[in-house]
Coordinates of C-alpha atoms in Angstrom, one line a residue:
Chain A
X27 CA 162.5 86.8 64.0
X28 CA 159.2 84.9 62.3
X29 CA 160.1 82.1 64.2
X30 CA 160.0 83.6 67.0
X31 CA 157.0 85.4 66.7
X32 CA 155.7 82.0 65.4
X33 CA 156.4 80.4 68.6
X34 CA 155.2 83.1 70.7
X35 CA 151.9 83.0 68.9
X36 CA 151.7 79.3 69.6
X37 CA 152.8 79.8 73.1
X38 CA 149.8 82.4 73.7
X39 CA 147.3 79.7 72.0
X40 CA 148.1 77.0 73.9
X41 CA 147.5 79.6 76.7
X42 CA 144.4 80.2 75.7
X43 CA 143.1 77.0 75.2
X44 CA 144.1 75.8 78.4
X45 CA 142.3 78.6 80.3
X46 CA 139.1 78.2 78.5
X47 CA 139.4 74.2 79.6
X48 CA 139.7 75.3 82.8
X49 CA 137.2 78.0 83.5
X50 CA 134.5 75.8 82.0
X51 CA 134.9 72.9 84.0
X52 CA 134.2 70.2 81.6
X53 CA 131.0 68.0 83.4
X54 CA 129.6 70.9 85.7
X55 CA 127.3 72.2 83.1
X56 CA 124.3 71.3 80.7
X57 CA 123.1 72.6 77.6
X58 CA 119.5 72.3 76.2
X59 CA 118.2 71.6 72.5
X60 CA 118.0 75.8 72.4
X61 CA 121.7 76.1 73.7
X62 CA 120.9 77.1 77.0
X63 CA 123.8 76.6 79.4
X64 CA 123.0 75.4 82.8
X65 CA 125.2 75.2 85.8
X66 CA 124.6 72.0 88.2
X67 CA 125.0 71.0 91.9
X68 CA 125.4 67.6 93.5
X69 CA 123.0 66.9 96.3
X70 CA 123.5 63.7 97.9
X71 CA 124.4 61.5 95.3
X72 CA 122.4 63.1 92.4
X73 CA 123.6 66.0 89.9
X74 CA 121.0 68.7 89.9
X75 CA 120.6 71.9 87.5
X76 CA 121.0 74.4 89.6
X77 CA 118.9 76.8 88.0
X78 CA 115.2 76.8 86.6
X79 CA 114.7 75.0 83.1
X80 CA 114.3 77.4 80.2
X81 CA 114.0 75.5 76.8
X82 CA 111.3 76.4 74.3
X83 CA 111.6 73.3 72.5
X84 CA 111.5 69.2 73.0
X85 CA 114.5 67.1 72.7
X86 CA 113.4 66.3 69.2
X87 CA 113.0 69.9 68.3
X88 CA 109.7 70.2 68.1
X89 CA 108.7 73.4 69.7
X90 CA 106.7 74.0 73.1
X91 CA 103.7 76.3 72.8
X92 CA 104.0 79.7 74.8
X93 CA 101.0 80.6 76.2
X94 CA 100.3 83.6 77.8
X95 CA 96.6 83.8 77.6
X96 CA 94.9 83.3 81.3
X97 CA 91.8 81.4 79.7
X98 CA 93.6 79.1 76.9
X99 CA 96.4 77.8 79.9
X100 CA 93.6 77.0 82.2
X101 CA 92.2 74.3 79.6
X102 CA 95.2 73.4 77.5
X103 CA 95.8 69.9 77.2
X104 CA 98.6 70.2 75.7
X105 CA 102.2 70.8 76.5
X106 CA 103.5 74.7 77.3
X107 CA 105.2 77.3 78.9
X108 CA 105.2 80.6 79.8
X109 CA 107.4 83.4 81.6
X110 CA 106.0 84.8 85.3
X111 CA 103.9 87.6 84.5
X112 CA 103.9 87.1 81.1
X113 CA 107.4 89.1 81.8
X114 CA 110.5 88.0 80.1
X115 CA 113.0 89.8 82.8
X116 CA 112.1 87.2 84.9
X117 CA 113.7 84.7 82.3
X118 CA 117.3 84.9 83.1
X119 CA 117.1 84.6 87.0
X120 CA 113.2 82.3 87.5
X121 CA 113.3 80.3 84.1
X122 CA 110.3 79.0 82.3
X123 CA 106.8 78.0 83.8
X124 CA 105.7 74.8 82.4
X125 CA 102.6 72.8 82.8
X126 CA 102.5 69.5 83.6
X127 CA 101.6 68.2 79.9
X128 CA 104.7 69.4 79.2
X129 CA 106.5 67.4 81.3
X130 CA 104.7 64.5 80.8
X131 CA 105.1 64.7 77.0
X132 CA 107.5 61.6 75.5
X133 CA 109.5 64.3 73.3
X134 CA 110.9 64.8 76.7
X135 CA 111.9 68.1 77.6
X136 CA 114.8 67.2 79.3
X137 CA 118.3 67.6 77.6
X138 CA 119.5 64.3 76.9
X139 CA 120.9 62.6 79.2
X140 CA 118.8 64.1 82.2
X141 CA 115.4 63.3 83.6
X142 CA 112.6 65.3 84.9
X143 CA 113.2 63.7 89.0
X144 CA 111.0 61.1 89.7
X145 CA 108.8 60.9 92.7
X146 CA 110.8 58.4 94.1
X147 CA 114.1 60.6 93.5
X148 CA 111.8 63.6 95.8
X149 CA 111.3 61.5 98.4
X150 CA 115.0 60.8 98.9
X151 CA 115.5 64.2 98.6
X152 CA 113.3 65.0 101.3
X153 CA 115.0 62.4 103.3
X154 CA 118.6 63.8 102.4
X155 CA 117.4 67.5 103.2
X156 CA 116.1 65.8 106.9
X157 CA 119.6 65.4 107.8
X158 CA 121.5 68.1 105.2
X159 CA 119.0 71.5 105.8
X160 CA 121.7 73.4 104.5
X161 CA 121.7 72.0 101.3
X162 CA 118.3 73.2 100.4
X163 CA 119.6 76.5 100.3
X164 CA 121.5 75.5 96.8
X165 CA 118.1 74.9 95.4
X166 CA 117.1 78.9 96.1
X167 CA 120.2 80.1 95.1
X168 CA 118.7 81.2 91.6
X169 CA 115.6 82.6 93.1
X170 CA 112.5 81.2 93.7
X171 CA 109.9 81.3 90.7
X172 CA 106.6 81.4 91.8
X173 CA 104.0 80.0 90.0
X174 CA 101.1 79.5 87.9
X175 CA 97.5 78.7 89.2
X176 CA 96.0 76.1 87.1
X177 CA 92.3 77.7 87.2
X178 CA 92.5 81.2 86.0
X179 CA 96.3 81.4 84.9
X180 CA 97.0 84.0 87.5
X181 CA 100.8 84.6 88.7
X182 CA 102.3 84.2 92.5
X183 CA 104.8 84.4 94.8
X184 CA 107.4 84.6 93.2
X185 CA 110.7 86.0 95.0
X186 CA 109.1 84.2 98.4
X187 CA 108.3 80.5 96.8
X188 CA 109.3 78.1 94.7
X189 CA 107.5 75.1 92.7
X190 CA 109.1 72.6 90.7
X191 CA 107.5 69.5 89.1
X192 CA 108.5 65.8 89.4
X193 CA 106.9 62.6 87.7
X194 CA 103.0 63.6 89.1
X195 CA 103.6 66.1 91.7
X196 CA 104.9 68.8 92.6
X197 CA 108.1 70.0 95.2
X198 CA 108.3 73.5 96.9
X199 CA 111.4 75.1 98.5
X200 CA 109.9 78.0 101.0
X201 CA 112.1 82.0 101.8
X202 CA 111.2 81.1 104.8
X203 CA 112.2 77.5 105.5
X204 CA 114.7 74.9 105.2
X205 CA 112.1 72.2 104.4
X206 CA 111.3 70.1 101.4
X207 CA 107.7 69.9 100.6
X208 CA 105.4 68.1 98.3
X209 CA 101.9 68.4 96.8
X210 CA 100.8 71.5 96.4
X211 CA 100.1 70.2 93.0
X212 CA 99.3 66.3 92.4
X213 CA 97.8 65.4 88.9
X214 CA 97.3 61.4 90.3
X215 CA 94.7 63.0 93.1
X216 CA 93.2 65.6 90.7
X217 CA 93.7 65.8 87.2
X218 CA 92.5 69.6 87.0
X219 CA 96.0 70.2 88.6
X220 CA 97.5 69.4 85.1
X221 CA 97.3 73.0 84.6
X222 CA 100.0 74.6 87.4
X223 CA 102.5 76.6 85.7
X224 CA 105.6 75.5 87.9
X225 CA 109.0 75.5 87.3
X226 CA 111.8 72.4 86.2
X227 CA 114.9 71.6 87.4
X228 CA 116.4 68.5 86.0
X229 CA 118.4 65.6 87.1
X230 CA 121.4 63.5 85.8
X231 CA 120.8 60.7 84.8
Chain B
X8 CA 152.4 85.5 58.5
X9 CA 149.3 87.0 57.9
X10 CA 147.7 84.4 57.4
X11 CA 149.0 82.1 60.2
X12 CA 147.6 84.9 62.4
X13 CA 144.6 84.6 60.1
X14 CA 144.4 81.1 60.9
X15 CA 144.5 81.0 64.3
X16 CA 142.4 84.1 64.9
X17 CA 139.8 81.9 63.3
X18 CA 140.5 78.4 65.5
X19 CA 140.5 80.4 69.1
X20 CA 136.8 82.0 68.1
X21 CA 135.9 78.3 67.0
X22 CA 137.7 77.4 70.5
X23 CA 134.9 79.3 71.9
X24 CA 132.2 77.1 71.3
X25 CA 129.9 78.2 74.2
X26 CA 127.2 80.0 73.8
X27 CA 127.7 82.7 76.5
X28 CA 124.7 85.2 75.1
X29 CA 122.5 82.3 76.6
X30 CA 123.9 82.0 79.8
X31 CA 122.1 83.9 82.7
X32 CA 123.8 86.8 84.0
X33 CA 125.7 85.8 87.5
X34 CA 124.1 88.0 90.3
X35 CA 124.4 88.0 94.0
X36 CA 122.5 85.8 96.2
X37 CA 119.3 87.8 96.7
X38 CA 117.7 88.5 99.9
X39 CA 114.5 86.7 100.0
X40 CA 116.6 83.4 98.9
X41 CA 118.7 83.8 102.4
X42 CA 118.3 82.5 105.5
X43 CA 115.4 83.2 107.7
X44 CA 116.9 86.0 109.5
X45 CA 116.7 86.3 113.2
X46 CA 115.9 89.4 113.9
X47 CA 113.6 92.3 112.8
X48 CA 115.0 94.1 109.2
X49 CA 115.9 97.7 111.1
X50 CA 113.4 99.9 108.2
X51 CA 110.3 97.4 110.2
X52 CA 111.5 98.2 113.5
X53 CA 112.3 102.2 113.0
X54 CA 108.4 102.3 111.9
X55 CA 107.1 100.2 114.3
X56 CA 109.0 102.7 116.5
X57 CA 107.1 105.5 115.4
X58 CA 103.5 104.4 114.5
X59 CA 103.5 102.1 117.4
X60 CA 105.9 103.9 120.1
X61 CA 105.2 101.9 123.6
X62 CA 104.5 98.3 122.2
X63 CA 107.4 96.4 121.6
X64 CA 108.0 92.8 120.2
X65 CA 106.9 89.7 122.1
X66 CA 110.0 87.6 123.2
X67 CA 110.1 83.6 122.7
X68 CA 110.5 84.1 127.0
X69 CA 107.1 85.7 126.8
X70 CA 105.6 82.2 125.8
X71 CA 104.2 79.8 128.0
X72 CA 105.7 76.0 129.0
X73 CA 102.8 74.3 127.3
X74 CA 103.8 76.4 124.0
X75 CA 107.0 75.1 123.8
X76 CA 105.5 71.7 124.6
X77 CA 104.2 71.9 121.5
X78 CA 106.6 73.8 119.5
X79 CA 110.5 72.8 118.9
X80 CA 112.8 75.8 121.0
X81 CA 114.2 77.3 117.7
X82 CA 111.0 78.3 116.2
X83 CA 110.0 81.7 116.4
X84 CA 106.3 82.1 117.0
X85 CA 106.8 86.0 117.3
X86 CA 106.6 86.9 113.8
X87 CA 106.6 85.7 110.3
X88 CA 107.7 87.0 106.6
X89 CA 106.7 86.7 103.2
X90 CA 104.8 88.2 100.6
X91 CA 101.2 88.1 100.4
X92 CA 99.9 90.8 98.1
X93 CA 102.2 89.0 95.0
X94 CA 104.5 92.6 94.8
X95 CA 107.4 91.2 95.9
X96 CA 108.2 92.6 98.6
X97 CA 108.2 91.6 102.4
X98 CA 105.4 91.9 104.5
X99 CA 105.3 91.3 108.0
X100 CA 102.8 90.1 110.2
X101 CA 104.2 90.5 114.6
X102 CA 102.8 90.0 117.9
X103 CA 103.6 93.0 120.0
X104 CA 102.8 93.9 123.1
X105 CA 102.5 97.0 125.8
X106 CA 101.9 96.2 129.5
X107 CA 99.6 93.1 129.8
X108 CA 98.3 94.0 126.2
X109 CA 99.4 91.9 123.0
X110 CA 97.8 92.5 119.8
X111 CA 98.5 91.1 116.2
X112 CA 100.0 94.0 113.9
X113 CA 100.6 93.2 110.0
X114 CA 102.6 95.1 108.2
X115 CA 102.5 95.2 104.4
X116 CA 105.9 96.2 102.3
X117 CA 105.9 99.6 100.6
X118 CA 107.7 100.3 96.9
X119 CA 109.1 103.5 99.1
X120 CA 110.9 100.7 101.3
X121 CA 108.0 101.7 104.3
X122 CA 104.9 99.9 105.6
X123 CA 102.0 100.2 105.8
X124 CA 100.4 98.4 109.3
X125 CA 96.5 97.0 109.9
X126 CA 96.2 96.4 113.6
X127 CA 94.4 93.4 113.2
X128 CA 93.6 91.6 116.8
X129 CA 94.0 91.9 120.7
X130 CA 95.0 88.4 122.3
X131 CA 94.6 87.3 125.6
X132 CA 95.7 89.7 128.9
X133 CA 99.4 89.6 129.1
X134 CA 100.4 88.5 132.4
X135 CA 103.9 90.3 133.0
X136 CA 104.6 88.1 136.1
X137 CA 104.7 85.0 134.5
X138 CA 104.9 83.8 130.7
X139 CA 102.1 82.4 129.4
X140 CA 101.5 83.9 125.7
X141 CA 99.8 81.2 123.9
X142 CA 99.0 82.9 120.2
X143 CA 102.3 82.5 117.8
X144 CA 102.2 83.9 113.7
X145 CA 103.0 81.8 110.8
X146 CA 103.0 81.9 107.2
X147 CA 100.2 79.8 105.5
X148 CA 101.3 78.7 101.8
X149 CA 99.3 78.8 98.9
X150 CA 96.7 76.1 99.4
X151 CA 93.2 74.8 99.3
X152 CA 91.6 75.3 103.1
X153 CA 89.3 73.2 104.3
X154 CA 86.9 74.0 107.8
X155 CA 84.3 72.0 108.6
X156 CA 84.2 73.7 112.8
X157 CA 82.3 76.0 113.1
X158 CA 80.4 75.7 109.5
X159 CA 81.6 74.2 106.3
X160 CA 83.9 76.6 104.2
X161 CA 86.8 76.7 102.2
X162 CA 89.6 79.1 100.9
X163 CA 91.7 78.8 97.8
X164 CA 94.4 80.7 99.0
X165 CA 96.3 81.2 95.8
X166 CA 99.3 83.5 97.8
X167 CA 101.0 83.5 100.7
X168 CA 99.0 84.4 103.7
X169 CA 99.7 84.8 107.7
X170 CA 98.2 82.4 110.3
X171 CA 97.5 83.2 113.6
X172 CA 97.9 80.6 115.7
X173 CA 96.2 79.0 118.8
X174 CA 98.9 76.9 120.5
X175 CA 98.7 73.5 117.8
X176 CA 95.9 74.9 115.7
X177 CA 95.1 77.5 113.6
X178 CA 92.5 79.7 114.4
X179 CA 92.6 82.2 111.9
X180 CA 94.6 83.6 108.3
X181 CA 94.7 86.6 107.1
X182 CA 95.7 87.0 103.3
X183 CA 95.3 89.4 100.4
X184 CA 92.5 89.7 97.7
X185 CA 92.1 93.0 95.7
X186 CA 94.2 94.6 97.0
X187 CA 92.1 94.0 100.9
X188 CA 93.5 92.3 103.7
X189 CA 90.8 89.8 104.4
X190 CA 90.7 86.8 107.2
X191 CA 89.3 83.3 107.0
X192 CA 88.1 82.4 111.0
X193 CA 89.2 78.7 111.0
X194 CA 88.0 78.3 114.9

């Protein structure tokens, strides 16, 4: 009778184990330095995030600054984030706003093994997306966050727009089209730009 | 016994080694994230119905040949979407029209799932025989606006705003600040 209890508890273990392999798909998700657990999408020939980054800290463990102060984001020079509204609802579903210091920073603020997409990477994208509209949409899937304005630290469009950065620039996913843009914020043409609060999705590397 | 069960009680919650309080909440695809849809949401056209009864929608058949010259066939110059007052929700800015009248109506998004419409501009006479509409709406993007025709001026548009258009160009937006619908003349 303990035996077979025994082997009927074994039975429901290896069960168990199997199913949670299974339902987390080893390889189809990240994890940050904070623990946070990202899903991912494959566009082209490149593994995405497929949702907004959220990490509070650099891959060394040093933490990012949160600022929520209008005046002391405009002129940081330094490396932080903040949440859309100063609002953490919008955490789960938009992610963090970062600025570009932040992404620029050689911490990296990327989980290891993945790269903020360089702007090399975006203009294949924007190629890729020429030919593959549809896939765009994957991009909006977790919402669109808005953004940050560099000069006054005011909060937009969120719901309607979405800004991500890549190595010097920015990319922006519109509701209401199936395009790829770029440049709504460009530190290389003006350094001021520095300061956009946008959002980060990273890339495989 | 007890402690076998013990024992494994204590491996499957090591098992679970992933940290599912951080992981975002799965939700439903929202709206605003979906495709552009092609017609009207119904709430817009029941209250167009009764704040505007008699003008109706302008029709991609009302535009002229030179328009779609310009303009690839699955566009749709008749109205536009987004947000531009940052309270996330729609607003709406269409071209209707009433005999040989068309006029430029937006409509701003309500928290009681309503509008509220500015009639903003008449366009050119309508001419019912033949299409010729020239004027289509847009949505302008957050961006720095540069004019230099007719004087030199610029706009920091820091939302969304609509653009009225003028066959290739844009001749005027209309956008939000404090809470007033305001327009930058770009022609």
């Amino acid at each position: 009778m303990k035996r077979n209890i025994r082997r009927y508890l074994l039975l429901i273990t290896i069960f168990i184990r199997l199913a949670h392999c299974t339902t987390h798909e080893a390889g189809t998700q990240v994890r940050d330095i904070d623990g946070h657990v990202y899903n991912t999408i494959t566009i082209g020939n490149k593994v995405w995030m497929a949702e907004n980054l959220r990490v509070t800290r650099y891959r060394n463990g040093e933490p990012i600054p949160l600022i929520e102060d209008s005046s002391a984001w405009s002129t940081s020079t330094a490396g932080a984030y903040c949440h859309y509204n100063n609002d953490t609802n919008n955490l789960a579903l938009y992610g963090r706003l970062y600025n570009w210091y932040a992404i620029n920073d050689s911490r990296s603020i990327a989980p290891e093994g993945w790269h903020i997409p360089t702007d090399e990477e975006i203009a294949d994208l924007v190629s890729f997306l020429e030919t593959n509209p549809a896939s765009a949409q994957k991009l909006k899937v977790k919402g669109l966050g808005g953004y940050r304005f560099c000069n006054g630290g005011s909060y937009h469009t969120i719901d309607f727009n979405g800004y991500w950065w890549s190595g010097t620039r920015s990319y922006e996913l519109y509701d209401w089209s199936s395009r790829l843009f770029t440049g709504f914020a460009d530190v290389q043409r003006n350094r001021y730009e520095s300061n956009y609060g946008l959002s980060v999705r990273c890339i495989k590397d | 016994m007890f402690r076998w069960i013990w024992s494994t009680s204590v491996w499957l919650v090591f098992a679970c080694d992933h940290p599912v309080e951080h992981m975002a909440a799965a939700r439903p695809i929202r709206d605003s994230v979906q495709q552009y849809p092609t017609v009207l949401p119904q709430p817009l056209i029941d209250y167009l119905t009764v704040h505007l009864p008699q003008w109706r929608l302008v029709g991609k058949s009302d535009y002229s040949k030179t328009w779609w010259s310009f303009y690839d066939s699955s566009s749709n110059p008749c109205w536009a979407r987004t947000d531009i007052n940052d309270d996330r929700l729609a607003d709406y800015a269409c071209l209707l029209k009433k005999d040989s009248l068309v006029q430029l109506v937006i409509c701003l998004g309500t928290s009681s799932h309503s509008f509220v419409h500015y009639n903003i501009t008449f366009l050119q006479a309508y001419d019912t025989k033949e299409p010729r509409l020239l004027h289509g709406v847009a949505v302008a993007p957050p961006a720095r606006i540069d004019v230099a025709v007719p004087r030199l001026q610029s706009l920091i548009l820091r939302s969304n705003g609509f653009a009225l258009l003028e066959l290739e160009q844009r001749s005027c937006l209309y956008y939000s600040q404090n809470d007033r619908l305001q327009t930058f003349n770009m022609k």
